[in-house]
Short mmCIF file of C-alpha atoms in Angstrom, two decimals:
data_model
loop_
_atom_site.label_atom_id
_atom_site.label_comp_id
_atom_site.label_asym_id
_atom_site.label_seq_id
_atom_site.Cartn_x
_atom_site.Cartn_y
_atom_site.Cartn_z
CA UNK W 1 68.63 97.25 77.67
CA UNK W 2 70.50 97.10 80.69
CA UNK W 3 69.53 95.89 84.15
CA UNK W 4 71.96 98.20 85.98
CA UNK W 5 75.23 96.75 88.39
CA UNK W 6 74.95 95.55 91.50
CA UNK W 7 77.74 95.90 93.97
CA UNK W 8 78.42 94.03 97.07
CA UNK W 9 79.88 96.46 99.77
CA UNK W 10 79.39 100.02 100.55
CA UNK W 11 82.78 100.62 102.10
CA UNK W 12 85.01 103.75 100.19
CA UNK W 13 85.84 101.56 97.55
CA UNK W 14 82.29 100.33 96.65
CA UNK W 15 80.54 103.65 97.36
CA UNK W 16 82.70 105.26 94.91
CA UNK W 17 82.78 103.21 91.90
CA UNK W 18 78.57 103.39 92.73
CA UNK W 19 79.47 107.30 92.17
CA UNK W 20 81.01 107.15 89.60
CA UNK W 21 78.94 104.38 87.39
CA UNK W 22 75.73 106.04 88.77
CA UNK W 23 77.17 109.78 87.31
CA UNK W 24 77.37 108.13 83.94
CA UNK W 25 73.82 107.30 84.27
CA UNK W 26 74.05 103.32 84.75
CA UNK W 27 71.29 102.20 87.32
CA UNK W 28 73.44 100.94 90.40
CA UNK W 29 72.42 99.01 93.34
CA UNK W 30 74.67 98.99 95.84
CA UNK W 31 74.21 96.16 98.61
CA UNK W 32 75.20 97.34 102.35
CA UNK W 33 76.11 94.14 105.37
CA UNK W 34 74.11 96.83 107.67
CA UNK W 35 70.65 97.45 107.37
CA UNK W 36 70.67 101.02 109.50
CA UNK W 37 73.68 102.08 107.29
CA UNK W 38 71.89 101.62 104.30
CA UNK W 39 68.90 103.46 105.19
CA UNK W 40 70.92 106.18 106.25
CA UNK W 41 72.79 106.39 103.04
CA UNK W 42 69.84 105.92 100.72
CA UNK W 43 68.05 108.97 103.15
CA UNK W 44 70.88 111.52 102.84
CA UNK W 45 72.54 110.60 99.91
CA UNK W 46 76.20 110.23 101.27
CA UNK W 47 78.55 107.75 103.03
CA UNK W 48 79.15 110.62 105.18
CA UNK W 49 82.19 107.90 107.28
CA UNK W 50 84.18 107.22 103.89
CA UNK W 51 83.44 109.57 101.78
CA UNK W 52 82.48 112.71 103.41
CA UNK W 53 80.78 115.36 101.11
CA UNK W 54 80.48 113.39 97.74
CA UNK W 55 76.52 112.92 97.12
CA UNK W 56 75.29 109.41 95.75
CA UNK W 57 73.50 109.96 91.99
CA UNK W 58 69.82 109.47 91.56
CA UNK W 59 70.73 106.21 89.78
CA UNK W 60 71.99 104.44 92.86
CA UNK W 61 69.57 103.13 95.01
CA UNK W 62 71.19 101.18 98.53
CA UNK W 63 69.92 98.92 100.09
CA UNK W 64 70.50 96.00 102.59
CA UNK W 65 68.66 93.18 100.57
CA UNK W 66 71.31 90.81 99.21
CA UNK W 67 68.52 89.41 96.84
CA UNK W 68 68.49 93.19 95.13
CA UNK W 69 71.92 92.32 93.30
CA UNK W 70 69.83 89.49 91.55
CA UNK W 71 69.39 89.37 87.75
CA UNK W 72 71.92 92.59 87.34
CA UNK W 73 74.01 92.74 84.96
CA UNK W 74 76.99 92.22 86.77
CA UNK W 75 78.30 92.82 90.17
CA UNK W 76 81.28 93.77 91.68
CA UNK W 77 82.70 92.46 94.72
CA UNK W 78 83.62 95.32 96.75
CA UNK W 79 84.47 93.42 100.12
CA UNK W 80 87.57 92.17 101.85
CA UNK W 81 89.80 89.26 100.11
CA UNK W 82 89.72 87.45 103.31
CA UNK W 83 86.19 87.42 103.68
CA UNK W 84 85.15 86.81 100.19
CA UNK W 85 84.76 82.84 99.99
CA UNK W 86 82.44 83.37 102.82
CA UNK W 87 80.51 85.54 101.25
CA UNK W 88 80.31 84.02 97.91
CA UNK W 89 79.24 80.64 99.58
CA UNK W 90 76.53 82.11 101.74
CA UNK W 91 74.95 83.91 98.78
CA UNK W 92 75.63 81.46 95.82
CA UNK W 93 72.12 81.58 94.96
CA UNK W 94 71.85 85.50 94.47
CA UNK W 95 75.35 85.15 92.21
CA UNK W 96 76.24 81.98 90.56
CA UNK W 97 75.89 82.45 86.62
CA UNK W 98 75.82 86.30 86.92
CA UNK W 99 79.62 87.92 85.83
CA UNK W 100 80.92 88.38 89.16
CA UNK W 101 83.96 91.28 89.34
CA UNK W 102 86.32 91.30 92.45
CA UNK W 103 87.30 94.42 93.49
CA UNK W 104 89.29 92.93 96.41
CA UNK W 105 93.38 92.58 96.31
CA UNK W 106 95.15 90.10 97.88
CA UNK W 107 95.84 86.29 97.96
CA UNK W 108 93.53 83.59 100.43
CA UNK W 109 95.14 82.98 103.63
CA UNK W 110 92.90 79.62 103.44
CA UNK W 111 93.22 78.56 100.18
CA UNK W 112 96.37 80.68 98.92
CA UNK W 113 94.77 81.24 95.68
CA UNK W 114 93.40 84.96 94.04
CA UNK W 115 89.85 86.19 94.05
CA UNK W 116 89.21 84.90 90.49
CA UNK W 117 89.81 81.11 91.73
CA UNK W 118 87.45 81.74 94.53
CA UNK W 119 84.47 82.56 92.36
CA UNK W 120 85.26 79.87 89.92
CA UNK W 121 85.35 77.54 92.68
CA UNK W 122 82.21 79.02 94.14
CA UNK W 123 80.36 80.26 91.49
CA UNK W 124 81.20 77.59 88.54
CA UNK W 125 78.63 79.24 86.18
CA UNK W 126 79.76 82.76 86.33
CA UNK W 127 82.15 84.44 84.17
CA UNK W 128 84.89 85.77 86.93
CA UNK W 129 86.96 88.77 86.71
CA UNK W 130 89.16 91.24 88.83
CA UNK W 131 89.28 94.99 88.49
CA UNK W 132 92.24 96.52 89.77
CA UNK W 133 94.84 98.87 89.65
CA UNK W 134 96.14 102.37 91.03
CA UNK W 135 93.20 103.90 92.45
CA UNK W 136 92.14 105.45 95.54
CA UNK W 137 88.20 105.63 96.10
CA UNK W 138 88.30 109.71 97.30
CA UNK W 139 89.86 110.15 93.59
CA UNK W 140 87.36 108.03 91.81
CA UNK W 141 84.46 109.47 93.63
CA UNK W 142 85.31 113.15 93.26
CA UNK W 143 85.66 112.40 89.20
CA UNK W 144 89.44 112.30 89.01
CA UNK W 145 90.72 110.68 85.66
CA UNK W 146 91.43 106.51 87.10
CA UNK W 147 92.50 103.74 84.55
CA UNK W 148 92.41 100.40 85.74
CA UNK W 149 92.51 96.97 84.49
CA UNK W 150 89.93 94.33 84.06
CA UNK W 151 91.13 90.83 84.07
CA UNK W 152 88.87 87.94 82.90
CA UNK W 153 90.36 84.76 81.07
CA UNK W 154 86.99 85.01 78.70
CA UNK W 155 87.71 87.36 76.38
CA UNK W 156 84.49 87.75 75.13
CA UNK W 157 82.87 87.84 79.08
CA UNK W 158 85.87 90.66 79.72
CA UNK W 159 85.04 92.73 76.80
CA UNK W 160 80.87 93.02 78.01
CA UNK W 161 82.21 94.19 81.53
CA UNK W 162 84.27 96.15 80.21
CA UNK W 163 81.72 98.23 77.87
CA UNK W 164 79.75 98.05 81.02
CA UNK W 165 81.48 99.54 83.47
CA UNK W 166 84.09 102.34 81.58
CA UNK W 167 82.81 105.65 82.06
CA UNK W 168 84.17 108.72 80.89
CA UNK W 169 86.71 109.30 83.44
CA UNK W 170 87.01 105.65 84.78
CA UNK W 171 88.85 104.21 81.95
CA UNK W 172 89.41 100.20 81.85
CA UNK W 173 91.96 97.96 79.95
CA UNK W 174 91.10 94.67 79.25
CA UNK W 175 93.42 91.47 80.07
CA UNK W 176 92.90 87.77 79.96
CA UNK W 177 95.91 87.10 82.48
CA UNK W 178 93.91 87.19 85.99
CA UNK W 179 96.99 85.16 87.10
CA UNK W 180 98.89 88.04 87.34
CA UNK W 181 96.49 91.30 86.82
CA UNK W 182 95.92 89.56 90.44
CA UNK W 183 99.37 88.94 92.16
CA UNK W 184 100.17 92.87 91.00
CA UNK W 185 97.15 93.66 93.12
CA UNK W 186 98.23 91.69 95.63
CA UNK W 187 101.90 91.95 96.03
CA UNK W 188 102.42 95.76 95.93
CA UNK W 189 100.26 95.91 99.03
CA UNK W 190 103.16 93.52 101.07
CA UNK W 191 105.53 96.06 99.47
CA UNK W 192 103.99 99.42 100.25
CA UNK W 193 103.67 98.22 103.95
CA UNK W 194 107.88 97.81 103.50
CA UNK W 195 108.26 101.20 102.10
CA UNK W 196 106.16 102.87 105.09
CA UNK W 197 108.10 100.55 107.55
CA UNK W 198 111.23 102.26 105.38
CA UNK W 199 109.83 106.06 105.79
CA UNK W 200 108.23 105.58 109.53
CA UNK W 201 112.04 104.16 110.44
CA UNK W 202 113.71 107.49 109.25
CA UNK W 203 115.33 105.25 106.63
CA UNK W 204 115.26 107.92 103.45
CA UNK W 205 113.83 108.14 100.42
CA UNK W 206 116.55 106.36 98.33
CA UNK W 207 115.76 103.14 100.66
CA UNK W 208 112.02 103.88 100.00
CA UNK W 209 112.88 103.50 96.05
CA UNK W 210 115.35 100.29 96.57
CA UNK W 211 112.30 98.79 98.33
CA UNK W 212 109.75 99.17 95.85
CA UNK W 213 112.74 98.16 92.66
CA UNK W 214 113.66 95.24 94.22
CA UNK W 215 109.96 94.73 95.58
CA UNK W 216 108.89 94.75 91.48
CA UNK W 217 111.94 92.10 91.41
CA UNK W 218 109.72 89.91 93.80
CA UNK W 219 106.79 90.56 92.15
CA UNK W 220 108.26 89.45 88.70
CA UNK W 221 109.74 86.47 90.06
CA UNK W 222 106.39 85.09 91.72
CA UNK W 223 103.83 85.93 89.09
CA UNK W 224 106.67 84.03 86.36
CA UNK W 225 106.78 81.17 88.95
CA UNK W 226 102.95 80.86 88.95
CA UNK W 227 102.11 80.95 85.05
CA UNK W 228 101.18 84.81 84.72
CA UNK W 229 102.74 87.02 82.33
CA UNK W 230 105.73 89.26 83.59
CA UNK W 231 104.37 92.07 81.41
CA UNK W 232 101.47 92.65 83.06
CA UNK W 233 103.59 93.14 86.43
CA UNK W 234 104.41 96.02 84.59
CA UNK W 235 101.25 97.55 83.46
CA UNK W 236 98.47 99.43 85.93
CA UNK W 237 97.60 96.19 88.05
CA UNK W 238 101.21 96.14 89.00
CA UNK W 239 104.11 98.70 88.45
CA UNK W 240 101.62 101.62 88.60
CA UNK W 241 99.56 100.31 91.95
CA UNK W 242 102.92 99.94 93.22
CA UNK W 243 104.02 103.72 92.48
CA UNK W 244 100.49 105.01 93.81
CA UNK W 245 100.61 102.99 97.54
CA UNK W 246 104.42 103.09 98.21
CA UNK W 247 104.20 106.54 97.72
CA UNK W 248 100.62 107.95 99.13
CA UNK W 249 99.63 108.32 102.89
CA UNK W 250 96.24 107.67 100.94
CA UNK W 251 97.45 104.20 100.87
CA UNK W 252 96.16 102.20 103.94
CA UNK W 253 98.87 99.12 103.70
CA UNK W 254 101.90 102.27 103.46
CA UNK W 255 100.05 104.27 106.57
CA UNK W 256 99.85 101.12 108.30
CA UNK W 257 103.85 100.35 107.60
CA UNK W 258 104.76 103.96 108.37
CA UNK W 259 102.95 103.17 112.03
CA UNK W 260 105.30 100.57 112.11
CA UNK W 261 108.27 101.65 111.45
CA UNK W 262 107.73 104.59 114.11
CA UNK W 263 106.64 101.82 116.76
CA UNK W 264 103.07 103.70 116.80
CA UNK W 265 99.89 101.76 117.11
CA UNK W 266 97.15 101.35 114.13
CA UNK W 267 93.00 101.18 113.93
CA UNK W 268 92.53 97.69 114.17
CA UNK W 269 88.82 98.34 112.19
CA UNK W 270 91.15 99.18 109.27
CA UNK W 271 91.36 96.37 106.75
CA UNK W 272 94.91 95.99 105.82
CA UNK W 273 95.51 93.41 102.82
CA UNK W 274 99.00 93.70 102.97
CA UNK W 275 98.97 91.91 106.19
CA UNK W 276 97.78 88.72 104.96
CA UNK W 277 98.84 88.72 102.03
CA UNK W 278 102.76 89.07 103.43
CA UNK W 279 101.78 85.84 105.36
CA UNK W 280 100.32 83.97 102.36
CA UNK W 281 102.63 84.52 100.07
CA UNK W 282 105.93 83.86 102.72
CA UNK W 283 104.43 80.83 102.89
CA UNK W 284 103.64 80.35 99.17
CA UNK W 285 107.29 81.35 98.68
CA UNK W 286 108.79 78.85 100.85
CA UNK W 287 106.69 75.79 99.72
CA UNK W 288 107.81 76.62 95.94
CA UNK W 289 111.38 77.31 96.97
CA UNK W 290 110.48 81.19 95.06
CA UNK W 291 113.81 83.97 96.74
CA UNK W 292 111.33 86.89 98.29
CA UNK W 293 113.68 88.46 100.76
CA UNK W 294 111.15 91.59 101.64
CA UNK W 295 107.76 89.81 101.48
CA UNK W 296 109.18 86.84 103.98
CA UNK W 297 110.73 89.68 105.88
CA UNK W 298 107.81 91.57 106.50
CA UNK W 299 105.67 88.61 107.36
CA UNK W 300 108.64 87.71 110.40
CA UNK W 301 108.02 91.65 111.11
CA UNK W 302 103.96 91.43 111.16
CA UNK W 303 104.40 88.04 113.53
CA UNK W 304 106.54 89.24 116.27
CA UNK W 305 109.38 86.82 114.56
CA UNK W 306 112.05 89.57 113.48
CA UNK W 307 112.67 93.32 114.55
CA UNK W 308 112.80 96.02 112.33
CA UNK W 309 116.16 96.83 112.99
CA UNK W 310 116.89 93.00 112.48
CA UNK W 311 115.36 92.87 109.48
CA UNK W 312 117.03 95.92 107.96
CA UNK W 313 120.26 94.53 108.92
CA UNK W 314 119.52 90.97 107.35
CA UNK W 315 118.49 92.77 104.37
CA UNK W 316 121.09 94.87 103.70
CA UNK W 317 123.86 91.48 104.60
CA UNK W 318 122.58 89.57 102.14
CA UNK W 319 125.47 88.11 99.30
CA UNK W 320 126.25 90.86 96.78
CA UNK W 321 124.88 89.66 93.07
CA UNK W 322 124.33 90.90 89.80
CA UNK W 323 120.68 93.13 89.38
#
């Protein structure tokens, strides 16, 4: 009989897979950092901030006790990449040995490694894993049709969670390459920010679609340079995330390039992946000798080391080559 999953983090993301696992009647528990936010939520029934006018199920029950996600059957990790280590360190006791599920998308600034290599590191006795893929959290909690992938190199560990957390309209496919089921995740957030810089310059559409091509190109070339499999670059966790934030204002990492590229400001309380990730990976890039044009170009961007204009204009000089 199942215990019911536990999720770390009630932002959008985590509130609305609670939604939907909760609708398909699996008990949730869903862990909030503040203690007034979860008593409002678990009073009225709503994360009226993120998700305005979606009700929590009766199966979910927040709360602000980390020790609640103990003895689940799995959590997922619903908070930022950057933070995650952290978080995973100052609660090893609630988590190691329990399947632990990121739900987080992007690459350590401190330890330039994926989400998956974190809880290994962190949590040696758990079976890790990564769910991602092209999803926004207002379309999974309002019931919209959402396939994703779950990554976990133990086959047997990655088919449980996935019997455990598919619902009817939350469909999951299973892969044992985390490797690159996590650099998809990662790297189409560094290229949506290019394509809004691309749209928020006035630079067209057809630009828009050379970015994100040659932005798969990158994407390729790095996960094959690392050990993952190219053809999972081009399943959901990469060629269809891509599609979905390079070409939705839904996507926080585009909005935040389209800001950009019109020389407009952006919420700083906005957590923007893309950001550090485009850092990481420049740097990543550079130490393995890896050609990434538009990520290393949007890191010089992000730290004040290149214009737009400059950048376009490097860009677009580059030697002509075969595709």
């Amino acid at each position: 009989m199942t215990q019911g999953i536990g999720i770390a983090g009630a932002g959008a993301f985590g509130t609305a897979l609670a939604i939907a696992l909760g609708r398909a009647g699996t008990p949730v528990t869903l862990w909030a950092r503040d203690a007034d936010h979860a008593a409002r939520m678990q009073q009225t029934r709503r994360n009226a901030a993120r998700l305005p006018g979606v009700d929590l199920p009766e199966s979910v029950t927040v709360t602000a006790e980390i020790a609640d996600l103990g003895g689940l059957d799995a959590i997922l990790l619903a908070v930022p990449m950057q933070a995650l280590a952290g978080f995973l360190a100052d609660n090893r006791a609630v988590f190691d040995g329990l399947p632990l599920i990121a739900c987080c998308k992007g690459i350590s600034l401190q330890t330039g490694t994926g989400p998956t290599a974190i809880i290994a590191q962190v949590c040696p006795a758990s079976a890790a894993a990564i769910l991602t893929g092209p999803s926004f959290a207002a379309d999974i909690a309002r019931g919209l049709p959402t396939a994703l992938t779950l990554a976990c190199a133990d086959r047997a560990a990655g088919a449980r969670m996935q019997a455990l957390l598919s619902t009817p309209v939350l469909r999951l496919y299973r892969s044992p390459d985390t490797t690159g089921a996590e650099l998809g995740g990662a790297l189409k957030n560094v290229i949506a920010i290019a394509s809004g810089i691309v749209i928020g310059a006035g630079l067209g559409d057809s630009a828009r679609a050379a970015t994100m091509t040659r932005g798969f190109a990158e994407m390729q070339r790095l996960a094959k340079a690392l050990g993952a499999e190219t053809e999972t670059l081009s399943g959901l966790s990469g060629l269809g995330d891509l599609v979905l934030t390079c070409t939705s204002e839904q996507s926080r990492n585009f909005r935040f390039g389209l800001a950009l590229g019109r020389g407009q400001g952006f919420d700083a309380k906005v957590t923007v992946e893309g950001a550090s990730t485009a850092r990481a990976v420049a740097k990543l890039a550079r130490a393995r000798e890896i050609d990434m044009p538009l990520t290393t170009m949007v890191a010089a961007v992000l730290d004040g080391n290149c214009t737009i204009s400059d950048a376009t204009g490097a860009l677009l000089s580059r030697p002509l080559k075969e595709e």
